[in-house]
mmCIF file of C-alpha atoms in Angstrom:
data_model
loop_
_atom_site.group_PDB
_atom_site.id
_atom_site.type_symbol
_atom_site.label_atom_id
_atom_site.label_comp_id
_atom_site.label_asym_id
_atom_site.label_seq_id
_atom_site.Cartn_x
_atom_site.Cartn_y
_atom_site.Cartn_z
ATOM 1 C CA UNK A 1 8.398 2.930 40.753
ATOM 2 C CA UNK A 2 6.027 1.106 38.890
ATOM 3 C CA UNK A 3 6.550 0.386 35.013
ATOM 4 C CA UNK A 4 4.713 -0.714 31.735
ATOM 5 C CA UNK A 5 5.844 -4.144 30.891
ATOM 6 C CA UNK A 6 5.209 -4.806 27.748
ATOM 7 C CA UNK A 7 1.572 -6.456 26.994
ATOM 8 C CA UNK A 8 1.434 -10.043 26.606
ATOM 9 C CA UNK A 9 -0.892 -9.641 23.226
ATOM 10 C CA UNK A 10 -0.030 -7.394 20.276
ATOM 11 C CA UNK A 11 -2.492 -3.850 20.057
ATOM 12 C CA UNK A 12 -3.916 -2.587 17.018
ATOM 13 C CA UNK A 13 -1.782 0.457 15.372
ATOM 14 C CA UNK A 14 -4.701 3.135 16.937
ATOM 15 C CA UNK A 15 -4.501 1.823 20.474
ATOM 16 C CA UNK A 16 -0.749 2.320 20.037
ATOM 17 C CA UNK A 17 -1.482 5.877 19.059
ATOM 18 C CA UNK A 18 -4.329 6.593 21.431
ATOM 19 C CA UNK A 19 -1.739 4.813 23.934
ATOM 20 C CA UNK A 20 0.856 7.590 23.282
ATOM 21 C CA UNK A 21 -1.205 10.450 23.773
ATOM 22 C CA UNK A 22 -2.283 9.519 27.248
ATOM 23 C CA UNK A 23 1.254 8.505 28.146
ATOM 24 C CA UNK A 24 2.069 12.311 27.302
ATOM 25 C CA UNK A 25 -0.356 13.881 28.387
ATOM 26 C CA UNK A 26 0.436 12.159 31.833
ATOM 27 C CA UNK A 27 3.597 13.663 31.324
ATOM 28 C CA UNK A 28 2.200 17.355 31.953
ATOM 29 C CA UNK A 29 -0.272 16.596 34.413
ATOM 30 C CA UNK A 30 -0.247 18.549 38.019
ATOM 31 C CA UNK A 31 -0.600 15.308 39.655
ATOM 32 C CA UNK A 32 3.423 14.498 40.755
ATOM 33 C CA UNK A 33 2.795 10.853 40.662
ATOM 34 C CA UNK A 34 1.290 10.259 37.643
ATOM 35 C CA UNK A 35 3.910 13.151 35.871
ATOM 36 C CA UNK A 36 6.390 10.600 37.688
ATOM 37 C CA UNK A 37 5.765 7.695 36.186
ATOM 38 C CA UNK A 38 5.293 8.781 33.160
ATOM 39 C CA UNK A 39 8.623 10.365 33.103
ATOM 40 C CA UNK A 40 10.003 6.437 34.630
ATOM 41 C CA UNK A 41 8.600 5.259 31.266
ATOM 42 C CA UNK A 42 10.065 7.861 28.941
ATOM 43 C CA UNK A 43 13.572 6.962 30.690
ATOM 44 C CA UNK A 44 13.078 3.877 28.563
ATOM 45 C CA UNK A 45 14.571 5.942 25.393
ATOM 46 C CA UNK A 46 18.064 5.700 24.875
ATOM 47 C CA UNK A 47 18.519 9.617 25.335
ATOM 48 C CA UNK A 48 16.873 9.869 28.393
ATOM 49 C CA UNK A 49 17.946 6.357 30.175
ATOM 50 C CA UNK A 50 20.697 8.358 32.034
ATOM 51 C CA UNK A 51 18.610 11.316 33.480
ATOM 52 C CA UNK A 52 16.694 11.541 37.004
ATOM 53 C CA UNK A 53 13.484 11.498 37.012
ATOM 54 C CA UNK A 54 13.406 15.113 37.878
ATOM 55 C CA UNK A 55 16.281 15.898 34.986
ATOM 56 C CA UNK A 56 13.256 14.226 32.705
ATOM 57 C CA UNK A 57 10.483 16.423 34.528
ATOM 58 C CA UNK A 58 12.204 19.372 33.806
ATOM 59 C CA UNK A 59 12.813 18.985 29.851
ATOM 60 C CA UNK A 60 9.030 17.423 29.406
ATOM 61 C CA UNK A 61 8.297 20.863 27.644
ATOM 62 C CA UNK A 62 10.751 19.439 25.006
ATOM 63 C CA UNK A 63 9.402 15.829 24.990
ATOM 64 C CA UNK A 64 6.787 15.429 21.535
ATOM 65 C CA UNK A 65 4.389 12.986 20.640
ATOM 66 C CA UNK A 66 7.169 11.325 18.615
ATOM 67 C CA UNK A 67 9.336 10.080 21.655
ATOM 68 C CA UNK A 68 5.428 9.007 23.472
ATOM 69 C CA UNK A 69 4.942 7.226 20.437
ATOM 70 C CA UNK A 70 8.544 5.268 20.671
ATOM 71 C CA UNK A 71 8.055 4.595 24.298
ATOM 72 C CA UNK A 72 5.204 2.773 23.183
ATOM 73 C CA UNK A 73 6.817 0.639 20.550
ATOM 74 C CA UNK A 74 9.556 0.435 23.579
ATOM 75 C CA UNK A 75 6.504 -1.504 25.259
ATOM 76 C CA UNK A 76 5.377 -3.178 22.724
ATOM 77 C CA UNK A 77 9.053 -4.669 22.147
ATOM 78 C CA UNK A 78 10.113 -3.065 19.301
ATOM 79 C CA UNK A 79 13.304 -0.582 19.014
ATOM 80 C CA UNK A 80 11.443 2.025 17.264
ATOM 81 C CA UNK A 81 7.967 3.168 16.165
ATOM 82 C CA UNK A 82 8.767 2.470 12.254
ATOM 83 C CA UNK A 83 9.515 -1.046 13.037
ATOM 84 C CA UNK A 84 6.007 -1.428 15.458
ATOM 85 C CA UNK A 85 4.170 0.236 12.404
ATOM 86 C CA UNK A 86 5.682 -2.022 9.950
ATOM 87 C CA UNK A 87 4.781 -4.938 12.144
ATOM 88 C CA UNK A 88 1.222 -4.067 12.843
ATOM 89 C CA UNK A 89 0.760 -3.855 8.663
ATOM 90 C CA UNK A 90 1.890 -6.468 8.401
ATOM 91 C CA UNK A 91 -0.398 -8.253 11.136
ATOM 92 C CA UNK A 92 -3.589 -6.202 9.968
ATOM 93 C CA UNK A 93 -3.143 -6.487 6.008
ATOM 94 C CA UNK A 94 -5.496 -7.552 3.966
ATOM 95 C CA UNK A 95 -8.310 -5.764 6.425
ATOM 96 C CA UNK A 96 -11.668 -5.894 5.408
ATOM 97 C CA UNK A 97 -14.029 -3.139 5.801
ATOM 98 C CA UNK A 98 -16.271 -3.802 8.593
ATOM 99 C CA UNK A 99 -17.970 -0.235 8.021
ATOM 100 C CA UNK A 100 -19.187 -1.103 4.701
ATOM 101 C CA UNK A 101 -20.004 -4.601 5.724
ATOM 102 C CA UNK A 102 -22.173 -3.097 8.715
ATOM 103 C CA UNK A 103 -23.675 -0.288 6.086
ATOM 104 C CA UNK A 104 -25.418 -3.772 4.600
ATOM 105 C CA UNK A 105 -27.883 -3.841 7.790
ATOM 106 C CA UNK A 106 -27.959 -0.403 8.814
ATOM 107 C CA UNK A 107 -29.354 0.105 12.345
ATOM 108 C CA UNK A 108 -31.052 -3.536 12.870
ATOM 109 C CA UNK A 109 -29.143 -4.415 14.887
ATOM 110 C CA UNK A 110 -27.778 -3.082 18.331
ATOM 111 C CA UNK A 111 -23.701 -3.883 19.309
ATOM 112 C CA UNK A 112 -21.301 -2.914 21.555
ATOM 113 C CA UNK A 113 -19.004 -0.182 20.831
ATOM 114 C CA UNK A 114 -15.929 0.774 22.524
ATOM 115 C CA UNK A 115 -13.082 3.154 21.848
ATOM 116 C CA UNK A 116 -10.982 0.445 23.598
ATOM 117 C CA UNK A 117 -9.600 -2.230 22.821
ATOM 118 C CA UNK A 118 -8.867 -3.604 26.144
ATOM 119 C CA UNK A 119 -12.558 -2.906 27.086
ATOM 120 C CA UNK A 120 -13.687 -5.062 24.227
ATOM 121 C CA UNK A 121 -11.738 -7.645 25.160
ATOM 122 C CA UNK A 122 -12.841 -7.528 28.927
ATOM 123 C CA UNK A 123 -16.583 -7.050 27.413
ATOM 124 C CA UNK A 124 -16.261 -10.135 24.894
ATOM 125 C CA UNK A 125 -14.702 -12.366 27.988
ATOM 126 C CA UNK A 126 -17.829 -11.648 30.415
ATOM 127 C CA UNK A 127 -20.546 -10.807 27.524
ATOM 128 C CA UNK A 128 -19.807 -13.328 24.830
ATOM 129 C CA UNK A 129 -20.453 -12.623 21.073
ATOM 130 C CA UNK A 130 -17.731 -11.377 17.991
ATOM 131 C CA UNK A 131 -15.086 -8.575 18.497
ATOM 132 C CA UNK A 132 -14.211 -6.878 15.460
ATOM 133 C CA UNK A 133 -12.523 -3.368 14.587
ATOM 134 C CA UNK A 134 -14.307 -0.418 13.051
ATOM 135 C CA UNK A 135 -12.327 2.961 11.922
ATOM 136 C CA UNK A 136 -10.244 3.616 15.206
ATOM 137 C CA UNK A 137 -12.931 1.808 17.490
ATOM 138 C CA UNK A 138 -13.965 -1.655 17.833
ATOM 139 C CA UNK A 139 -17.881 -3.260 18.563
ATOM 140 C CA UNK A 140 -18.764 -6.740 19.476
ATOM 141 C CA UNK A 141 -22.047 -8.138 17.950
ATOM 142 C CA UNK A 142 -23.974 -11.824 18.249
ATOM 143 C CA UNK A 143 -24.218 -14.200 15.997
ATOM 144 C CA UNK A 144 -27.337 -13.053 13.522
ATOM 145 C CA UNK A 145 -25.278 -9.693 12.940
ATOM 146 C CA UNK A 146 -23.246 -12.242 10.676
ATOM 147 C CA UNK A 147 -26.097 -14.367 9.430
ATOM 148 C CA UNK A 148 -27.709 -11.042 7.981
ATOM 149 C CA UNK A 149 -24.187 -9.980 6.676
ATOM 150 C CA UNK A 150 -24.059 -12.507 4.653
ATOM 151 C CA UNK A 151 -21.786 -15.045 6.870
ATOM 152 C CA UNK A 152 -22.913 -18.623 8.072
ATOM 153 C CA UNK A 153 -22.143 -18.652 12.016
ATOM 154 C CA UNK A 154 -22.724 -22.078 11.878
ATOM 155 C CA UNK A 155 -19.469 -22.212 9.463
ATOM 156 C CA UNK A 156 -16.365 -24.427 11.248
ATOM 157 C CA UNK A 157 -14.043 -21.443 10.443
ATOM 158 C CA UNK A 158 -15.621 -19.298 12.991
ATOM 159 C CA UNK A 159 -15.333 -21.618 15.653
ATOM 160 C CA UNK A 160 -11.812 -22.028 14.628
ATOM 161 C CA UNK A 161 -11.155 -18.363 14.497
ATOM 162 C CA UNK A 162 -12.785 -17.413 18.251
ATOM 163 C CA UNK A 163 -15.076 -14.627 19.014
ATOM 164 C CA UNK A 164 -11.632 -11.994 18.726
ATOM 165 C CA UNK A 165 -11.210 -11.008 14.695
ATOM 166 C CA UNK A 166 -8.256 -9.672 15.541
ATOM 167 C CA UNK A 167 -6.472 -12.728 17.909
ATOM 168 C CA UNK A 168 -7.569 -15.700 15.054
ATOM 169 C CA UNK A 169 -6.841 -18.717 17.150
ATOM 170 C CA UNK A 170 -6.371 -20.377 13.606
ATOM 171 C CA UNK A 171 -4.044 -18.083 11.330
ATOM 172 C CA UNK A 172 -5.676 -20.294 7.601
ATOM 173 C CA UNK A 173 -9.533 -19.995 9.246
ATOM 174 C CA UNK A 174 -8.807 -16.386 9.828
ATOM 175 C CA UNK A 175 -7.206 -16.137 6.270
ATOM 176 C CA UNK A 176 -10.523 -17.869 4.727
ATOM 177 C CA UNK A 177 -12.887 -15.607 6.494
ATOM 178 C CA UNK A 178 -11.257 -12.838 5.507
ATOM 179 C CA UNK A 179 -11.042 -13.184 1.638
ATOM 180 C CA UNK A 180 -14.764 -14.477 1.883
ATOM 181 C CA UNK A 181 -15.867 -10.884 3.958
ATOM 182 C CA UNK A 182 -13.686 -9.092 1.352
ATOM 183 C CA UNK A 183 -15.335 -10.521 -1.250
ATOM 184 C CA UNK A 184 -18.588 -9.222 -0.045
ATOM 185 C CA UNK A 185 -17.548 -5.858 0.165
ATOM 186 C CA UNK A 186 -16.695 -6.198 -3.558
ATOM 187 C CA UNK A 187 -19.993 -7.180 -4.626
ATOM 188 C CA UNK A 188 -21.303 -4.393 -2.493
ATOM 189 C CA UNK A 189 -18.962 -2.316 -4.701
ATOM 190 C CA UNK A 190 -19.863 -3.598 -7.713
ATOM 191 C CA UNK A 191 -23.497 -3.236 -7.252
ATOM 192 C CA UNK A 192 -23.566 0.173 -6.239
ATOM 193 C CA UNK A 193 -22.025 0.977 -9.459
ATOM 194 C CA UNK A 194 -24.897 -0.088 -11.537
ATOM 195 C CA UNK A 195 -28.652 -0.269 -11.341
ATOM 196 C CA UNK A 196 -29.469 -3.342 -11.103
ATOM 197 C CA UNK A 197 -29.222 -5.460 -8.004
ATOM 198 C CA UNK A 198 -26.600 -8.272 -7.650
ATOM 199 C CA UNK A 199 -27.546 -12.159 -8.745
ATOM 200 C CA UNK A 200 -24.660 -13.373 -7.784
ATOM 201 C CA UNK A 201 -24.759 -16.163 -4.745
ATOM 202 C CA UNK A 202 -21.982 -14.939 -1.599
ATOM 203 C CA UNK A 203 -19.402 -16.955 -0.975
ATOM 204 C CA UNK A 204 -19.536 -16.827 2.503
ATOM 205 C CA UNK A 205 -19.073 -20.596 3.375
ATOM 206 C CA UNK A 206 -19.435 -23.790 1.566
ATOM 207 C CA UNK A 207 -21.973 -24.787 3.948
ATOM 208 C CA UNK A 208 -24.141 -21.607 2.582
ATOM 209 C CA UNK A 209 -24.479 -23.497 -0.770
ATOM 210 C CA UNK A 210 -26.004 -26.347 0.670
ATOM 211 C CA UNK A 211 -28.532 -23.917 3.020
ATOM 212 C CA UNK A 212 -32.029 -23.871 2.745
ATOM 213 C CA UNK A 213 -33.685 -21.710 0.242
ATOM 214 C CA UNK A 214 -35.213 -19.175 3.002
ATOM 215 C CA UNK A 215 -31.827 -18.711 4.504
ATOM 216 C CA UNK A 216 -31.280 -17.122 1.318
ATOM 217 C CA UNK A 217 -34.317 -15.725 0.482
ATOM 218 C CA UNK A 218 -34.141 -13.645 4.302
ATOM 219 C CA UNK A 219 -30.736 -12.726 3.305
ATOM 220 C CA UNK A 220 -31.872 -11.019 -0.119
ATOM 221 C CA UNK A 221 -34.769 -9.537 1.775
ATOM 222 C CA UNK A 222 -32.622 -7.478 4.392
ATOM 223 C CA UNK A 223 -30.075 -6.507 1.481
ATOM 224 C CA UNK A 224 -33.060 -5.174 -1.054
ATOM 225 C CA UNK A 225 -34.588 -3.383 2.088
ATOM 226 C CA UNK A 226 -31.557 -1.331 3.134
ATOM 227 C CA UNK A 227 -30.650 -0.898 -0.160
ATOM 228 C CA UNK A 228 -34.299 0.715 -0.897
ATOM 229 C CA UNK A 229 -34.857 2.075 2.783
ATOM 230 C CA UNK A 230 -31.309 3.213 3.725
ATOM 231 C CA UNK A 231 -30.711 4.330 7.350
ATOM 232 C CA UNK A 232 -31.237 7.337 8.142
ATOM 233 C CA UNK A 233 -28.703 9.788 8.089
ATOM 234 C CA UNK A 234 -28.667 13.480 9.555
ATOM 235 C CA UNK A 235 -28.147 15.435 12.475
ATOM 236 C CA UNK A 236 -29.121 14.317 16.250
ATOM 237 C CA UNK A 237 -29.043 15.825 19.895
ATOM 238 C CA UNK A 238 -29.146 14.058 23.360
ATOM 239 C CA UNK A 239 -30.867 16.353 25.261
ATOM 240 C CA UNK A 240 -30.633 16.975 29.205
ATOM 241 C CA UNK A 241 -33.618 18.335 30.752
ATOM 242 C CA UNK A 242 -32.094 18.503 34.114
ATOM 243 C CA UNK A 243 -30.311 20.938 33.163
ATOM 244 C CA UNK A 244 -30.829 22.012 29.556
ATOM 245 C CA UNK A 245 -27.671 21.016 27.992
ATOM 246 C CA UNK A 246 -27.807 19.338 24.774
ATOM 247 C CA UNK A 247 -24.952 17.508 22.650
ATOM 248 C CA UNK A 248 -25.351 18.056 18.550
ATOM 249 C CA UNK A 249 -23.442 15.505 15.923
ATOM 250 C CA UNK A 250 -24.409 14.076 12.709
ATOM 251 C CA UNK A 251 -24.310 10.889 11.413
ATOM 252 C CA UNK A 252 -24.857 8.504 8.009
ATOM 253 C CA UNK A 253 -26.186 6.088 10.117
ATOM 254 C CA UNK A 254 -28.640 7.914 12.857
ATOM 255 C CA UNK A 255 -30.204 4.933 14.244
ATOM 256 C CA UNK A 256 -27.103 3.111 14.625
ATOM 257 C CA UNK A 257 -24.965 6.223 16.319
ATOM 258 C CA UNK A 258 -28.109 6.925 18.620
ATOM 259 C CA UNK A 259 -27.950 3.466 20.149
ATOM 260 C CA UNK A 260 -24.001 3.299 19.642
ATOM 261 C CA UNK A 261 -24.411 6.567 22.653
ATOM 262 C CA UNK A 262 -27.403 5.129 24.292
ATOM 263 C CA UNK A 263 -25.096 1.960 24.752
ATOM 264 C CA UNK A 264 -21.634 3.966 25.886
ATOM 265 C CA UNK A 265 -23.429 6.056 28.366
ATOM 266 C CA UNK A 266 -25.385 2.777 30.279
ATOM 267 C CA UNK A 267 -22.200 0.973 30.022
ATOM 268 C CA UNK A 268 -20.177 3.856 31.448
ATOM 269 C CA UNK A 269 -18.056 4.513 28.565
ATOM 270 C CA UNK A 270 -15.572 8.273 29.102
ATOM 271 C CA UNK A 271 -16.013 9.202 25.236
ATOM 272 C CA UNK A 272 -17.951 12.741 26.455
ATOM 273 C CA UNK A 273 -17.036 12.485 30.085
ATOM 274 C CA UNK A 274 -19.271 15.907 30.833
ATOM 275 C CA UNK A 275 -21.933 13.939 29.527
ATOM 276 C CA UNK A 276 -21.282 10.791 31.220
ATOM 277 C CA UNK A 277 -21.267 12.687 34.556
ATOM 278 C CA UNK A 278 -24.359 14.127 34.227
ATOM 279 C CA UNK A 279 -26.192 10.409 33.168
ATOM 280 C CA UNK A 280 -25.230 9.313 36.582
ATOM 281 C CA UNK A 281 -25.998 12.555 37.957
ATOM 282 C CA UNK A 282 -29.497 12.800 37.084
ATOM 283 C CA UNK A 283 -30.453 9.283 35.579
ATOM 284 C CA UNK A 284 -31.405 7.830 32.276
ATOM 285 C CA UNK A 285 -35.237 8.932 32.183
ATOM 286 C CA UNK A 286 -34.080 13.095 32.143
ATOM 287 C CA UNK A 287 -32.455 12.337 28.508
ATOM 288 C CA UNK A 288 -34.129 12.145 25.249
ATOM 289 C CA UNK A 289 -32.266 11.213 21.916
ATOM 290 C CA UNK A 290 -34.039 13.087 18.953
ATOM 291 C CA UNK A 291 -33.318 13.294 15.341
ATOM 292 C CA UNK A 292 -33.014 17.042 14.387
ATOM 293 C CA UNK A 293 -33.192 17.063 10.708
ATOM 294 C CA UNK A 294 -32.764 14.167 8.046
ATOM 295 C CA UNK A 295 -30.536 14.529 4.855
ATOM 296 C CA UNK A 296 -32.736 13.401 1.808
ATOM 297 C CA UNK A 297 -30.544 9.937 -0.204
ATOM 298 C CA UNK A 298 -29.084 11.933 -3.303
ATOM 299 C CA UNK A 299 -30.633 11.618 -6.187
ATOM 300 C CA UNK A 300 -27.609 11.615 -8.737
ATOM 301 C CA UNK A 301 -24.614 9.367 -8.048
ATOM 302 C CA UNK A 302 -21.210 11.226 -6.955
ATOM 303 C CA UNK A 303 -22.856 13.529 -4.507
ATOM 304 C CA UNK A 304 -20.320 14.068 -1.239
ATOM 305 C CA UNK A 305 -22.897 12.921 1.436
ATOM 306 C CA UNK A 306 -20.311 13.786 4.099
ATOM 307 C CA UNK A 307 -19.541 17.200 3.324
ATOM 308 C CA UNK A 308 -23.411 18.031 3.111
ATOM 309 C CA UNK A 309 -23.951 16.318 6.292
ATOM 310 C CA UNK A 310 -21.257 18.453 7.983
ATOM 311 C CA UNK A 311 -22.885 21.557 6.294
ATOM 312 C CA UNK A 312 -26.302 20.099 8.028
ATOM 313 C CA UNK A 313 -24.299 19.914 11.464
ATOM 314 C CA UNK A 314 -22.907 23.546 11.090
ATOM 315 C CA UNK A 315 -26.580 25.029 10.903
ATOM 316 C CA UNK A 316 -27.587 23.105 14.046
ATOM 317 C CA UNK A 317 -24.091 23.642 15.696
ATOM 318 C CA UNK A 318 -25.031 27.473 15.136
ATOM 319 C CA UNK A 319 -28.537 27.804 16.053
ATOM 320 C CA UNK A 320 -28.615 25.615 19.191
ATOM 321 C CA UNK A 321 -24.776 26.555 20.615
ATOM 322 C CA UNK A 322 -24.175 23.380 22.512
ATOM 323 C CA UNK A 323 -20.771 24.530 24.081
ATOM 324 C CA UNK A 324 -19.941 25.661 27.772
ATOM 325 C CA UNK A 325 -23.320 25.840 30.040
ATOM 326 C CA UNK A 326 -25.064 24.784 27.378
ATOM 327 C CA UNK A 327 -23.945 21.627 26.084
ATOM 328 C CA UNK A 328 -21.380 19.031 25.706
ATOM 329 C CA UNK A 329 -19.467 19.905 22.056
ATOM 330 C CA UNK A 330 -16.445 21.290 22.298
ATOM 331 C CA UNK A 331 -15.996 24.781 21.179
ATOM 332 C CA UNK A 332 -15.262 25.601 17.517
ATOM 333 C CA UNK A 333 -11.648 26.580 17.314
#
């Protein structure tokens, strides 16, 4: 019977969790050999090294997303999920915050996204470019993503680092990148909080003091653009007129979630596997990606964009129904 060794490089606390829910869900499937080997890998635990395979089978009712998520650590060489949790902190802290980094440029920009990290590895060995995390996801961009963030690519500590943020090939580069990306998130912080626009220089690199004056000067212009023009953000539907069916979501960032789908559903990615099917089905020319209605920036600081955006989503979730026949959401509970 075939078993999970455990993997040669360390995963990210979310692929250990997104890890464990496949592993039990395996565990209930109709299909005997991939139930089996699921239960070989639960036999792993201490209280289930001494049962059959079919003595495992038959308590799997029993089995929780607790003992998935030690089998796991198991794999990952740890003796229990507490210890793999405290380990991947450990590994992961300080962690900068690549959303508000990317909020900088809004939708300029198109990368690729994945919901796997082992895809964005496989994607950054035959693509090229930067891997870095995002939320529970990860995307891989080029090298003017970082100019316009504010980074020098042409800085030493990248090419010391390698294109994988989260396997530095030099721990100190790594170390130095980071405080100098965290750094820009607090002056994105501490502009937001008043009205006038930040005159402090970024301390990206130490080659960026040195740069020439339009480096800067393009750098200023993209930040006092978004800043002014923000993406927009609102509700959006990919539409299939093969058949009708339309998915609904919302977004903070339309342009950017638009080509984030455009870009899973050429590349093949599973996220909506209904609507995956149907994109090879009928072809890229029956869809259409359309913004459905825009939320208006707030005018007072303090408003809760997210909770008016899901308010936004509910009205369009209601009117247009995408569930079943006809579309791709899931179902409201």
């Amino acid at each position: 019977m075939e078993t999970v060794s455990p993997s040669p490089e360390p995963l990210s606390l979310d692929e250990c969790k997104v890890r464990a829910s496949l592993l039990l869900k395996a565990l209930g499937s109709t299909d005997s050999a991939r139930s089996t080997q699921a239960a070989e890998r639960f036999r792993a635990l201490p209280a289930l090294s001494r049962l059959s395979l079919g003595e495992v089978l038959a308590r799997r009712d029993t089995l929780q997303r607790k003992h998935a998520l030690a089998v796991i650590a198991h794999e990952q060489g740890h003796t229990s999920w507490s210890e793999l949790k405290h380990a991947c902190d450990a590994r992961e802290a300080p962690r900068v915050d690549f959303e508000q980094l990317l909020s900088r440029i809004g939708g300029l920009f198109l990368n690729r996204w994945f919901s796997s990290y082992d895809e964005a590895v496989a994607s950054l060995r035959d693509a090229g470019g930067h891997l870095f995390p995002f939320r529970d996801h990860f995307f891989i961009c080029e090298s003017p993503v970082l100019k316009a963030l504010g980074a020098d690519p042409s800085d030493e500590d990248w090419a010391r680092v390698g294109p994988n943020w989260l396997e530095p090939r030099d721990a100190q580069a790594h170390a130095r990148l980071e405080q100098r990306l965290i750094q820009l998130c607090r002056e994105d912080t501490s502009a937001s909080s008043t009205s006038l626009h930040p005159t402090r220089k970024s301390s990206m690199s130490s080659a960026e003091s040195s740069s020439p004056s339009g480096s800067r000067a393009r750098r200023s212009d993209l930040k006092r653009e978004y800043k002014e023009k923000p993406p927009a953000m609102g509700v959006f539907a990919v539409r299939n007129h093969a058949n009708g069916k339309v998915l609904v979501g919302a977004s903070l960032n339309l342009p950017g979630m638009l080509n984030r789908i455009r870009f899973e559903l050429t590349s093949g990615m599973p996220r909506i596997p209904a609507l995956l099917a149907d994109w090879n089905r009928y072809g890229e020319a029956q869809f259409t990606f359309d913004v459905l209605d825009v939320l208006a920036p707030p005018k007072e600081p303090g408003v809760d964009l997210k909770e008016e955006l899901q308010v936004l989503e509910n009205l369009w979730l209601e009117r247009l129904k995408p569930y079943g026949d006809a579309g791709y959401n899931e179902p409201p509970k």
